[in-house]
CSV table of C-alpha atoms in Angstrom, one decimal:
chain,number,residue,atom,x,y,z
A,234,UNK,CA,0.0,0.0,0.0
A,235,UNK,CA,2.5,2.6,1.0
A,236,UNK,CA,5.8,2.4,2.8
A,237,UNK,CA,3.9,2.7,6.1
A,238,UNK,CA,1.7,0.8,5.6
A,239,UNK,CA,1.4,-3.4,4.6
A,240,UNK,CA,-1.7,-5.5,4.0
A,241,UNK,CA,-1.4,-9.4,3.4
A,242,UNK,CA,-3.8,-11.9,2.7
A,243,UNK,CA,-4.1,-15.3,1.8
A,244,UNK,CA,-6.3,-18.8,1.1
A,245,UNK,CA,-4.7,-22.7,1.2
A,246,UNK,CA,-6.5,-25.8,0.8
A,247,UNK,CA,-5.2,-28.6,2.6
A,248,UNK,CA,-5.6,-32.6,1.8
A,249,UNK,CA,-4.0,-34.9,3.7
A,250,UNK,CA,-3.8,-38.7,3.9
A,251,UNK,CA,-2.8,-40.8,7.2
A,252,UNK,CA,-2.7,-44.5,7.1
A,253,UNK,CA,-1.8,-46.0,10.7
A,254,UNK,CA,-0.6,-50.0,10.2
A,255,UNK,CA,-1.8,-52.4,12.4
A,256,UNK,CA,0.7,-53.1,15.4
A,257,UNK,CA,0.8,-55.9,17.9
A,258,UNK,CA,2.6,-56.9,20.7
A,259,UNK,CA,5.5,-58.7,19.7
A,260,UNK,CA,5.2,-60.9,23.9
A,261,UNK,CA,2.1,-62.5,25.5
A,262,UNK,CA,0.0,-60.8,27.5
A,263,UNK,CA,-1.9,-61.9,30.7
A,264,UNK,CA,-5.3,-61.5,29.8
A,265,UNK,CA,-8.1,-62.3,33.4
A,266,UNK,CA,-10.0,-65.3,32.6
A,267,UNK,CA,-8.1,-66.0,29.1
A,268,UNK,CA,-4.8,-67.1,27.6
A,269,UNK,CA,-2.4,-64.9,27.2
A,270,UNK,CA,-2.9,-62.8,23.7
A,271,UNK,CA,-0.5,-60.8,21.5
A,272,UNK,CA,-2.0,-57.3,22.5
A,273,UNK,CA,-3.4,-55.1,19.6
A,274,UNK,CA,-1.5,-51.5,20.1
A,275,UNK,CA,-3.0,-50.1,17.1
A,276,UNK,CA,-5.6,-51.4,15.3
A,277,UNK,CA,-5.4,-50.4,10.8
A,278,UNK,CA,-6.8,-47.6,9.9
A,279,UNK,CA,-6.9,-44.8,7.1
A,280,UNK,CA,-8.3,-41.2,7.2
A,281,UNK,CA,-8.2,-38.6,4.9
A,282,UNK,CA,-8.4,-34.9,5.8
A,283,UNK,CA,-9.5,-31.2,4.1
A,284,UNK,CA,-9.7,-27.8,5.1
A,285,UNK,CA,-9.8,-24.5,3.9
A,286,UNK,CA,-7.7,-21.6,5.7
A,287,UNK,CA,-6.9,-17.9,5.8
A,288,UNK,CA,-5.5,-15.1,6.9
A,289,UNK,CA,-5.6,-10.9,6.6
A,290,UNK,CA,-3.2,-8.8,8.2
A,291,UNK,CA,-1.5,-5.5,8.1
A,292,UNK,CA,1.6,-3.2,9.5
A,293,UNK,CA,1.6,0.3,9.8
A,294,UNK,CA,5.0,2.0,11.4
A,295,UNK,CA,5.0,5.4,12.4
A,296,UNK,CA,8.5,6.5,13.4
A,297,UNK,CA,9.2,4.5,16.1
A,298,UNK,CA,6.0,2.9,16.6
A,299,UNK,CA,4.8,-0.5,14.9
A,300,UNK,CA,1.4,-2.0,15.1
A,301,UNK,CA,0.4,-4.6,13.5
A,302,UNK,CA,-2.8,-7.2,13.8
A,303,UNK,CA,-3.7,-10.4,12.0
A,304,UNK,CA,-7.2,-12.4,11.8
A,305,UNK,CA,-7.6,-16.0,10.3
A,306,UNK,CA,-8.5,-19.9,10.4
A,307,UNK,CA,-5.9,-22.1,10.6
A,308,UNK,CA,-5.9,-25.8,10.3
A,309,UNK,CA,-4.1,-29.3,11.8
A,310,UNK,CA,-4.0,-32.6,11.1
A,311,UNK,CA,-4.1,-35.3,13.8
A,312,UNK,CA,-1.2,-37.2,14.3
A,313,UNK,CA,-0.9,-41.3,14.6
A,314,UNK,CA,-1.1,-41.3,17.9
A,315,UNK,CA,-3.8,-39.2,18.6
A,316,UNK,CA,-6.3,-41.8,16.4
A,317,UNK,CA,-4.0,-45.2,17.2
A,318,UNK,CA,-2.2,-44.9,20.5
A,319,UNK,CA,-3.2,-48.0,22.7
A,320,UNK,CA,-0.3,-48.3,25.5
A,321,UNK,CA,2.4,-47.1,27.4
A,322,UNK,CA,4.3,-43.8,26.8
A,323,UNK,CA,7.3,-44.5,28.4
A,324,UNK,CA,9.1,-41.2,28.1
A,325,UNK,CA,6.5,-39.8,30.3
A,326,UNK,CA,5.2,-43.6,32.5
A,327,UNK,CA,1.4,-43.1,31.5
A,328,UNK,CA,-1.1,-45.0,29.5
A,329,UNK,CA,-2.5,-43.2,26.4
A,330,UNK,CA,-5.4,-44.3,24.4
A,331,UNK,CA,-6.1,-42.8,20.6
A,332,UNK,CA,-9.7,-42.1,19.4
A,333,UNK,CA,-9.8,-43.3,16.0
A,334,UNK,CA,-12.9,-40.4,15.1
A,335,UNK,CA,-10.9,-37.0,15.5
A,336,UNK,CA,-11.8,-34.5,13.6
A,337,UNK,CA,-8.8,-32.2,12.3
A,338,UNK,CA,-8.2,-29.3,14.5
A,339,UNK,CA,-9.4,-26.0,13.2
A,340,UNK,CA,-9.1,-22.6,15.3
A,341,UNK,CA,-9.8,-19.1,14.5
A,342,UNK,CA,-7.1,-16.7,16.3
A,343,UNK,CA,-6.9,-12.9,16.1
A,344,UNK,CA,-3.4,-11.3,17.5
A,345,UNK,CA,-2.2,-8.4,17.2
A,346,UNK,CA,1.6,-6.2,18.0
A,347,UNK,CA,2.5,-2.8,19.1
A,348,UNK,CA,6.0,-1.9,19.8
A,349,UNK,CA,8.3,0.7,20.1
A,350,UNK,CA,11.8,1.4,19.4
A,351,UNK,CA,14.5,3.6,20.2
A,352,UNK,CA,18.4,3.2,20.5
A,353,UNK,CA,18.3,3.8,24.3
A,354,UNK,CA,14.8,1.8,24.9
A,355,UNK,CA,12.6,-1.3,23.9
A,356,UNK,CA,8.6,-1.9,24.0
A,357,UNK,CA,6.8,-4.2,23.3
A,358,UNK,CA,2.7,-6.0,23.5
A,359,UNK,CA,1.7,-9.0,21.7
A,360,UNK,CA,-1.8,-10.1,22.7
A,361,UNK,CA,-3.4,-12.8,21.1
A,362,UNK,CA,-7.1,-15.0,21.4
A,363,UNK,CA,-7.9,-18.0,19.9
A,364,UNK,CA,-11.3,-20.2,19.5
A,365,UNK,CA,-11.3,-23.9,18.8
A,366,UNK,CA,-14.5,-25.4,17.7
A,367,UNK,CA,-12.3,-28.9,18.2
A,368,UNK,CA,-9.4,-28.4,19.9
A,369,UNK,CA,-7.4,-32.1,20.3
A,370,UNK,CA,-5.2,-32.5,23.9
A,371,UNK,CA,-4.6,-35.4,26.2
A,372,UNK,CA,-7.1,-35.7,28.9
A,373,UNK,CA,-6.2,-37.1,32.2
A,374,UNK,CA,-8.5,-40.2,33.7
A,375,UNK,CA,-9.3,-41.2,36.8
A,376,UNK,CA,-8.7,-44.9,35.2
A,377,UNK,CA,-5.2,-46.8,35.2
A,378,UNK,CA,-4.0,-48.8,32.7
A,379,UNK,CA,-1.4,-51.6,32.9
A,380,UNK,CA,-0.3,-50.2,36.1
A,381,UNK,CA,-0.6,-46.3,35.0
A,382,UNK,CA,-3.1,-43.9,34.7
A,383,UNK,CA,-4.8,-43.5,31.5
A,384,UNK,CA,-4.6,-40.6,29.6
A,385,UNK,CA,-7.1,-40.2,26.3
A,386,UNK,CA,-6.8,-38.3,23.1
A,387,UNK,CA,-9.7,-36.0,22.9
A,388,UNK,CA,-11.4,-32.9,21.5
A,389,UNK,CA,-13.2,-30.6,22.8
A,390,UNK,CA,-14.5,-26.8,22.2
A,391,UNK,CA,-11.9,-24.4,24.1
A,392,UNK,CA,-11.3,-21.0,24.0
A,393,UNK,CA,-7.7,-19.2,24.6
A,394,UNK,CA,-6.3,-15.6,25.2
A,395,UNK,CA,-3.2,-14.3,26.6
A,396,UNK,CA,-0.3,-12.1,25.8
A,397,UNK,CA,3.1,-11.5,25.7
A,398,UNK,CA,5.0,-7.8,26.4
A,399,UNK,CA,8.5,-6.5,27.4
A,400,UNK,CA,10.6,-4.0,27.6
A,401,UNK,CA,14.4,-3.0,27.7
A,402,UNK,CA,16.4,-0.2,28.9
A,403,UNK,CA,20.2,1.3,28.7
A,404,UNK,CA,20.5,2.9,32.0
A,405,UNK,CA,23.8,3.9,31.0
A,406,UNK,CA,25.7,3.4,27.7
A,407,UNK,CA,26.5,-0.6,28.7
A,408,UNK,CA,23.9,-1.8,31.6
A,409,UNK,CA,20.7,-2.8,30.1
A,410,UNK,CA,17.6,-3.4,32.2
A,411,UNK,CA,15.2,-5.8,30.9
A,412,UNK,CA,11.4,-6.7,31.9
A,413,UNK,CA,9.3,-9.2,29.9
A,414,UNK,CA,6.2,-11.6,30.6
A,415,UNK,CA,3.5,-13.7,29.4
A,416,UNK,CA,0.2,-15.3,30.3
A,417,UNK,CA,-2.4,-17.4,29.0
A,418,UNK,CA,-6.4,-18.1,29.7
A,419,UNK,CA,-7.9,-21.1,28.8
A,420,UNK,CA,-10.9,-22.9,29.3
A,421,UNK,CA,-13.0,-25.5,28.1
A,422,UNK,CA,-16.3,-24.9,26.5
A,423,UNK,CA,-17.4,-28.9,25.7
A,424,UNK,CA,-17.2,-32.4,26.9
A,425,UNK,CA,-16.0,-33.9,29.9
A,426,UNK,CA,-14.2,-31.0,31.3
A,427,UNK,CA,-16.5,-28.2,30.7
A,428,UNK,CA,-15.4,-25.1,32.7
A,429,UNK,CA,-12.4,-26.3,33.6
A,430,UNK,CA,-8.7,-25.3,32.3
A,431,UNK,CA,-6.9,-27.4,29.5
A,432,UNK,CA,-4.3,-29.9,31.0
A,433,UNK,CA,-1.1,-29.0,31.4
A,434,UNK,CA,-1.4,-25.5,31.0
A,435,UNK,CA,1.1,-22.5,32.1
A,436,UNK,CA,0.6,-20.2,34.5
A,437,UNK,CA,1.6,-16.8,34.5
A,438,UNK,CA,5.3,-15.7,34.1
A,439,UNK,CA,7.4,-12.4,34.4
A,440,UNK,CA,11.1,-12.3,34.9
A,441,UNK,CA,13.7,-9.0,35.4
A,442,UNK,CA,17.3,-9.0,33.6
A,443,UNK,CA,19.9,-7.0,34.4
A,444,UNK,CA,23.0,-7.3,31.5
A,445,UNK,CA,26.3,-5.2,31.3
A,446,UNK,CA,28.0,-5.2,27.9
A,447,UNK,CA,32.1,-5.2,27.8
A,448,UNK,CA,33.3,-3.4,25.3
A,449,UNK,CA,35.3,-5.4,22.2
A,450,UNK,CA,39.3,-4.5,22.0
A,451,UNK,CA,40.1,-7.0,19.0
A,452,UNK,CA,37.0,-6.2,16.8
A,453,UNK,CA,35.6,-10.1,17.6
A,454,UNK,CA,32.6,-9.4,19.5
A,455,UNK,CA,31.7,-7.5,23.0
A,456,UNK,CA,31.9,-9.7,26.2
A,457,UNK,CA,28.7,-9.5,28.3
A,458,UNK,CA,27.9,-10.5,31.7
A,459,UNK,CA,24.0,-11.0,33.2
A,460,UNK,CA,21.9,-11.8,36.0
A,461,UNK,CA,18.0,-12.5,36.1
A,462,UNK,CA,15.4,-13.4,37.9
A,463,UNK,CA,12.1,-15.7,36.9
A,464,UNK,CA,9.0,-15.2,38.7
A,465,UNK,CA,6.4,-17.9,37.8
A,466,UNK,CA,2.8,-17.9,39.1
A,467,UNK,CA,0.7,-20.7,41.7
A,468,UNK,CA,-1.4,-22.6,39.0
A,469,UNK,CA,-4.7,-23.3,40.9
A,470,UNK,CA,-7.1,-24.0,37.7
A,471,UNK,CA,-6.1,-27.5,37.3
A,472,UNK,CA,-7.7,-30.7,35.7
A,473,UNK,CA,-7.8,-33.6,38.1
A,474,UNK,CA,-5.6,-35.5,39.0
A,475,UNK,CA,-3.2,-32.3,38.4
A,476,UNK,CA,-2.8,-31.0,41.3
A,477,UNK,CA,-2.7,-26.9,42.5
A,478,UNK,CA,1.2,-25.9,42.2
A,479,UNK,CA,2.9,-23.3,44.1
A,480,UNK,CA,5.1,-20.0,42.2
A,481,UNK,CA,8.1,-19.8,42.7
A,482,UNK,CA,11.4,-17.7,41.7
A,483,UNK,CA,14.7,-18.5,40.1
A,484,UNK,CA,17.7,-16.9,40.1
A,485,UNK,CA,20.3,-17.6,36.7
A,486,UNK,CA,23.6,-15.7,35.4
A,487,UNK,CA,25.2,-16.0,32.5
A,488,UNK,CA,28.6,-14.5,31.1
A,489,UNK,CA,30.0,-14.5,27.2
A,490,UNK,CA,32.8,-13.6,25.2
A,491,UNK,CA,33.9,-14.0,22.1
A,492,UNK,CA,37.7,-13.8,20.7
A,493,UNK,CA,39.6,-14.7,18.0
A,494,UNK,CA,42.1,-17.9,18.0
A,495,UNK,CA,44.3,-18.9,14.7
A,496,UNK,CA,42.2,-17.2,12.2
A,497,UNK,CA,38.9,-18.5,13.6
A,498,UNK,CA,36.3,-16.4,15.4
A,499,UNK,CA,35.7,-18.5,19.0
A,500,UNK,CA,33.3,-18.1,21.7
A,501,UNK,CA,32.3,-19.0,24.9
A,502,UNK,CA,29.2,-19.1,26.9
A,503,UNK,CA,29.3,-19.8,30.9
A,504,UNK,CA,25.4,-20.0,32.5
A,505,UNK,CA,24.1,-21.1,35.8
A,506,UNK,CA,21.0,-21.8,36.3
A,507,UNK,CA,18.3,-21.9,39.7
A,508,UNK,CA,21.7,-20.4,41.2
A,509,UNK,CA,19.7,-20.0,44.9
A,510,UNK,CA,19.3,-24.3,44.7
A,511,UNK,CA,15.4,-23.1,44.5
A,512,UNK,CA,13.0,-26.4,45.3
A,513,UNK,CA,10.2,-26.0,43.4
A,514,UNK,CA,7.6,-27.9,41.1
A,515,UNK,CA,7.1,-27.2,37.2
A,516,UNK,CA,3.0,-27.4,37.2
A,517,UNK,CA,3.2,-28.6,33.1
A,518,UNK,CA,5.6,-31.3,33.7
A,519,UNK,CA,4.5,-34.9,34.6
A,520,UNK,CA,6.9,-34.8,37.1
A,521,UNK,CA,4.6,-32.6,39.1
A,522,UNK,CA,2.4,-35.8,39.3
A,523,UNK,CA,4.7,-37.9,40.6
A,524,UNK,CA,6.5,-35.3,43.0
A,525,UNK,CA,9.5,-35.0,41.6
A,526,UNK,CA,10.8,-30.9,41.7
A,527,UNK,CA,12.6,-29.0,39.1
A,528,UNK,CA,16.5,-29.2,38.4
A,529,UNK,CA,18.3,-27.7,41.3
A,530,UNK,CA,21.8,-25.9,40.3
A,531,UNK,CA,22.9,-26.0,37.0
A,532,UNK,CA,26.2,-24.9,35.5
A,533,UNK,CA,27.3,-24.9,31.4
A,534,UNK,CA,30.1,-24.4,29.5
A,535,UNK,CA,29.4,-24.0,25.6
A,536,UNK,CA,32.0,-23.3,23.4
A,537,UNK,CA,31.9,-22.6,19.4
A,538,UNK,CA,34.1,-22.0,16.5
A,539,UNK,CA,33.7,-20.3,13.5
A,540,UNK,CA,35.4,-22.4,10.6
């Protein structure tokens, strides 16, 4: 339209095909009142998908300003497991089931952007909402499976918003002062857990960075050295068997340099991470279920080379 200003739109049709083969246990199974039986994981099945999506959108900057805003459909298809699961996940220890009748995904979002920018300062507001008329997650059972507690691919109506924002500031010509956060609402509008929040879901999170910038003496790269500080939220809105977690707050540095070494452009990055030995409980993990906190002190060394 104009330098300012910049409109987009667009239309895609999507097919798609998914063909899940028929799996059985390779052992014997105990089976009450029965032999043993070569235990049907996934039973054969074929599905074929279409949907039609879009999108408008537009930017207009203004000096130092920037908004921008985008409205559209989009589309997903489910994967094997979500129509043929039938056993254990081990890399999480639960039992998940497939439902062979998903519908694909489909979700109308509408986000939009505002930020401004100088050379001294930083802002920035990205908020966002989304409906689902079928939104596919793993819900939680009451049941157990094998020994673990069943989890079931499902769909449901659910409705999202949230946003993300920050902002940065050189208090003096090398210290930078950061602030950022995010949040998200959701909510189920359908099925079994009508009302209630989707699984697994994040709470609220903010964090506060302080960084000072050393200045470069052989042309290679400046040197930095930073401390922050992660505050996340108490999750209450929880689906059973989740169970309410408290916030907490971390404490991480980090340091970086990079120099040159035989013609070749190296760097180094030192980070330590829940430096305070925090004990605390990530409320999307599984490990929340199963009491296990998060990682106490961490420390890494990463090193690169530019060939």
């Amino acid at each position: 339209m104009s330098d300012a200003l910049t409109l987009n739109a667009g239309i895609r049709v999507d097919r798609a095909n998914l063909h899940v083969h028929r799996y059985r246990d390779w052992f014997l199974t105990p089976v009450a009142d029965a032999d043993s039986v070569y235990k049907e994981r996934s039973p054969e099945g074929r599905w074929t998908f279409c949907s039609l999506t879009w999108s408008v959108g537009g930017r207009y900057v203004s000096g130092a300003w920037t908004w921008k805003a985008n409205v559209g459909k989009s589309f997903r298809v489910p994967q094997p497991q979500e129509v043929g699961a039938d056993g254990v996940n081990y890399h999480v220890f639960r039992y998940e089931k497939g439902m062979p009748d998903l519908q694909p995904e489909e979700s109308y979002q509408l986000d939009a952007g505002m930020a401004w920018r100088t050379e001294q300062a930083h802002l920035h507001l990205e908020p966002f909402l989304n409906y689902f008329p079928n939104y596919i997650y793993l819900l939680p059972t009451a049941g157990y499976t094998e020994g673990l507690q069943t989890y079931v691919h499902t769909q449901s109506r659910v409705f999202r918003w949230g946003f993300e924002a920050g902002a940065s500031y050189w208090v003096l010509p090398r210290l930078e002062v950061g602030v950022q956060g995010e949040y998200l609402y959701a909510v189920q509008l359908s099925g079994a857990g009508k009302g209630t929040a989707l699984p697994f879901s994040p709470p609220w999170r903010a964090g506060l960075e302080l960084k000072y910038v050393f200045p470069s003496a052989d042309g290679t790269g400046d040197g930095f050295v930073g401390c922050s500080y992660t505050l996340v939220g108490r999750r209450n809105r929880i689906v059973p068997p989740e169970l309410p977690t408290a916030g907490y707050g971390l404490v991480n540095v980090s340091a970086g340099k990079a120099f040159a070494w035989k013609g070749h452009r190296m760097s180094v990055h030192v980070q330590g991470l829940n430096l305070l030995g925090k004990r605390y409980y990530d409320a999307t993990s599984y490990y929340r279920l199963i009491d296990v906190p998060g990682p106490g002190r961490q420390f890494s060394v990463l090193l690169g080379m530019e060939l």
